Amino acid sequence: QKEVEQNSGPLSVPEGAIASLNCTYSDRVSQSFFWYRQYSGKSPELIMSIYSNGDKEDGRFTAQLNKASQYVSLLIRDSQPSDSATYLCAVDSGYSTLTFGKGTMLLVSP
Amino acid sequence: DVKVTQSSRYLVKRTGEKVFLECVQDMDHENMFWYRQDPGLGLRLIYFSYDVKMKEKGDIPEGYSVSREKKERFSLILESASTNQTSMYLCAIGGQNYGYTFGSGTRLTVV
């Protein structure tokens, strides 16, 4: 069974700080990695994708991938209370399917 | 914008009923997926489909079946609903090259 592990949190950060969310995965052949944001009672929303080692930046979000360590992270700069949500890491697991971690809850306090 | 529409936001059904959850997409996409999401267990894949009349079992197919008679519509069927199928059901389209777009979800309660 392919596994994706995340710390469940909650991760609490003050407004304006950097939030760092981490994810490890078990399948060495995985090639595609995604971060989703899920507000309470809503469905997941794709915020970042990354396919090669290194960093990928999009606005206040930076995804980092290290395939040798089987590690993906998401940095949120200048965190806002509106960033408070559960963040799901997803990894491709063959046949166009994704395996999701259980998510990390992020709380940004004003 | 991609649209994935799930017909019901909330459903309450009785134990033993046959339940249909509908998902419709407007993107002519080949791949469609059904997940359920439960606290502490995360998102788990039930069934998926690559094309019309094709279906593949996911990680937890027991107690479910699916139907894909038209490309835009993927239905999840609970043959005989049980209380342990109370959950949030999420339909998605997409794939490993660009991720998924999810529908708004159906919260099913079986009493």
Coordinates of C-alpha atoms in Angstrom, one line a residue:
Chain A
Q1 CA 0.0 0.0 0.0
K2 CA 1.4 3.3 -1.1
E3 CA 1.6 5.8 1.8
V4 CA 1.7 9.5 2.2
E5 CA 2.4 10.8 5.7
Q6 CA 1.7 14.3 7.1
N7 CA 1.7 15.6 10.6
S8 CA -1.9 16.1 11.6
G9 CA -1.2 19.3 13.5
P10 CA -2.6 21.7 14.3
L11 CA 0.3 23.9 13.2
S12 CA -0.2 27.4 14.8
V13 CA 1.5 30.4 13.4
P14 CA 1.0 34.1 13.9
E15 CA -0.2 36.4 11.1
G16 CA 2.7 37.4 8.8
A17 CA 4.9 34.4 9.7
I18 CA 6.0 31.6 7.4
A19 CA 4.1 28.3 7.7
S20 CA 6.0 25.2 6.8
L21 CA 4.0 22.0 6.0
N22 CA 5.7 18.7 5.4
C23 CA 4.9 15.4 3.7
T24 CA 6.8 12.1 3.1
Y25 CA 5.8 9.4 0.6
S26 CA 6.7 5.7 0.3
D27 CA 6.7 5.1 -3.5
R28 CA 10.0 5.9 -5.0
V29 CA 8.7 5.9 -8.5
S30 CA 6.2 8.7 -7.9
Q31 CA 6.6 11.6 -10.3
S32 CA 3.8 14.1 -9.6
F33 CA 3.1 15.9 -6.3
F34 CA 0.3 18.2 -5.3
W35 CA -0.8 20.4 -2.5
Y36 CA -4.5 20.9 -1.8
R37 CA -6.2 23.3 0.6
Q38 CA -9.4 22.3 2.2
Y39 CA -11.6 24.6 4.3
S40 CA -13.9 23.1 6.8
G41 CA -17.0 21.6 5.1
K42 CA -15.6 22.3 1.6
S43 CA -14.0 20.1 -1.0
P44 CA -10.2 20.2 -1.6
E45 CA -8.8 22.9 -3.9
L46 CA -5.5 22.5 -5.8
I47 CA -3.0 25.2 -4.9
M48 CA 0.4 23.8 -6.1
S49 CA 1.9 21.1 -8.2
I50 CA 5.5 20.1 -8.5
Y51 CA 7.2 17.4 -10.7
S52 CA 11.0 17.9 -10.4
N53 CA 13.4 18.4 -7.6
G54 CA 13.9 21.8 -6.2
D55 CA 11.6 24.7 -5.5
K56 CA 8.5 26.1 -7.3
E57 CA 7.1 29.4 -6.3
D58 CA 3.6 30.8 -6.9
G59 CA 2.8 34.0 -5.1
R60 CA 3.1 33.4 -1.4
F61 CA 3.4 29.7 -1.9
T62 CA 6.5 27.7 -2.5
A63 CA 6.5 23.9 -3.0
Q64 CA 9.8 22.0 -2.4
L65 CA 10.5 18.5 -3.7
N66 CA 13.4 16.2 -2.8
K67 CA 12.9 12.8 -4.5
A68 CA 16.0 11.3 -2.9
S69 CA 14.6 11.9 0.5
Q70 CA 11.0 11.2 -0.6
Y71 CA 10.0 14.5 0.9
V72 CA 7.6 17.3 -0.3
S73 CA 7.0 20.6 1.6
L74 CA 4.8 23.7 1.2
L75 CA 5.9 27.0 2.5
I76 CA 3.3 29.8 3.0
R77 CA 4.9 33.2 3.4
D78 CA 3.2 36.2 5.1
S79 CA 0.5 33.8 6.5
Q80 CA -3.0 35.3 6.7
P81 CA -6.0 34.2 8.9
S82 CA -7.7 33.2 5.6
D83 CA -4.9 30.6 5.1
S84 CA -6.4 28.7 8.1
A85 CA -7.4 25.3 6.6
T86 CA -6.3 21.7 6.3
Y87 CA -3.6 21.2 3.7
L88 CA -3.5 17.8 1.9
C89 CA -0.4 16.4 0.2
A90 CA -1.1 14.1 -2.8
V91 CA 1.2 11.9 -4.7
D92 CA 0.6 10.0 -8.0
S93 CA 0.1 6.3 -7.4
G94 CA -0.2 5.0 -10.9
Y95 CA -3.1 4.8 -13.4
S96 CA -3.7 8.5 -13.0
T97 CA -4.8 8.0 -9.4
L98 CA -3.5 10.1 -6.5
T99 CA -2.9 8.9 -2.9
F100 CA -3.6 11.6 -0.3
G101 CA -2.1 12.2 3.1
K102 CA -4.5 12.8 6.0
G103 CA -3.7 16.5 6.0
T104 CA -2.2 19.1 8.3
M105 CA -4.5 21.6 10.0
L106 CA -3.0 25.1 9.9
L107 CA -4.2 27.9 12.2
V108 CA -3.1 31.4 11.6
S109 CA -3.8 33.8 14.5
P110 CA -4.4 37.5 13.9
Chain B
D1 CA -13.5 27.1 -15.4
V2 CA -13.8 23.3 -15.0
K3 CA -17.1 22.3 -13.5
V4 CA -17.6 19.1 -11.6
T5 CA -21.2 18.9 -10.3
Q6 CA -22.5 16.5 -7.6
S7 CA -26.2 16.4 -7.6
S8 CA -26.8 16.5 -3.9
R9 CA -25.0 18.4 -1.1
Y10 CA -26.7 16.5 1.7
L11 CA -28.5 13.1 1.7
V12 CA -30.1 11.1 4.4
K13 CA -30.9 7.5 3.6
R14 CA -32.1 4.5 5.5
T15 CA -30.1 1.3 6.1
G16 CA -30.7 -1.2 3.2
E17 CA -31.7 1.4 0.7
K18 CA -30.1 1.6 -2.7
V19 CA -28.4 4.9 -3.1
F20 CA -27.2 6.7 -6.2
L21 CA -24.7 9.5 -6.1
E22 CA -24.3 11.4 -9.4
C23 CA -21.3 13.3 -10.7
V24 CA -21.3 15.3 -14.0
Q25 CA -18.4 17.1 -15.6
D26 CA -18.3 19.7 -18.4
M27 CA -14.7 19.1 -19.6
D28 CA -15.0 16.0 -21.7
H29 CA -12.3 14.4 -19.5
E30 CA -11.5 10.7 -19.6
N31 CA -10.7 10.2 -16.0
M32 CA -13.2 10.3 -13.2
F33 CA -12.8 9.3 -9.6
W34 CA -14.9 8.6 -6.5
Y35 CA -13.4 9.1 -3.0
R36 CA -14.8 9.1 0.5
Q37 CA -13.4 11.3 3.2
D38 CA -13.7 10.4 6.9
P39 CA -12.1 12.1 10.0
G40 CA -8.8 10.5 10.8
L41 CA -8.8 8.3 7.7
G42 CA -8.4 11.0 5.0
L43 CA -9.4 10.6 1.4
R44 CA -9.8 7.0 0.2
L45 CA -10.3 5.9 -3.4
I46 CA -13.4 3.8 -4.0
Y47 CA -13.6 3.5 -7.8
F48 CA -12.3 5.2 -10.9
S49 CA -13.0 5.2 -14.6
Y50 CA -10.8 5.9 -17.7
D51 CA -13.6 6.1 -20.2
V52 CA -17.2 5.3 -21.0
K53 CA -18.2 1.8 -19.7
M54 CA -14.8 1.3 -18.1
K55 CA -14.3 1.0 -14.3
E56 CA -11.5 0.1 -12.0
K57 CA -11.6 -0.7 -8.3
G58 CA -9.8 1.6 -5.9
D59 CA -8.7 0.8 -2.4
I60 CA -12.1 0.4 -0.8
P61 CA -14.6 -0.9 -3.4
E62 CA -16.6 -3.2 -1.1
G63 CA -20.2 -2.3 -0.8
Y64 CA -20.1 0.0 -3.8
S65 CA -20.5 -0.2 -7.6
V66 CA -20.2 2.5 -10.3
S67 CA -21.7 3.2 -13.7
R68 CA -20.3 5.3 -16.6
E69 CA -22.7 5.2 -19.5
K70 CA -21.8 8.6 -20.8
K71 CA -18.4 10.3 -20.7
E72 CA -19.6 13.3 -18.6
R73 CA -21.4 11.3 -15.9
F74 CA -20.0 8.9 -13.3
S75 CA -22.4 7.4 -10.8
L76 CA -21.6 5.8 -7.5
I77 CA -24.0 3.2 -6.3
L78 CA -24.4 1.9 -2.7
E79 CA -26.2 -1.4 -3.3
S80 CA -27.6 -1.7 0.2
A81 CA -26.6 1.3 2.4
S82 CA -25.1 0.7 5.8
T83 CA -24.3 3.0 8.7
N84 CA -20.6 2.6 8.1
Q85 CA -21.1 4.2 4.7
T86 CA -22.0 7.5 6.4
S87 CA -19.3 9.8 5.0
M88 CA -18.4 12.7 2.7
Y89 CA -18.3 11.5 -0.9
L90 CA -16.1 13.4 -3.4
C91 CA -16.1 13.1 -7.1
A92 CA -13.0 14.3 -9.1
I93 CA -11.7 14.5 -12.6
G94 CA -8.1 14.8 -13.7
G95 CA -5.0 12.8 -13.4
Q96 CA -1.4 12.6 -12.4
N97 CA -0.2 15.2 -14.9
Y98 CA -2.3 18.1 -13.6
G99 CA -4.0 16.9 -10.4
Y100 CA -7.7 16.7 -9.7
T101 CA -10.6 19.0 -9.7
F102 CA -13.1 18.0 -7.1
G103 CA -16.9 18.5 -7.0
S104 CA -18.4 20.2 -4.0
G105 CA -19.1 16.8 -2.2
T106 CA -22.1 14.9 -1.0
R107 CA -22.5 14.4 2.8
L108 CA -24.3 11.1 3.1
T109 CA -25.9 10.0 6.4
V110 CA -27.2 6.5 6.7
V111 CA -29.7 6.0 9.5

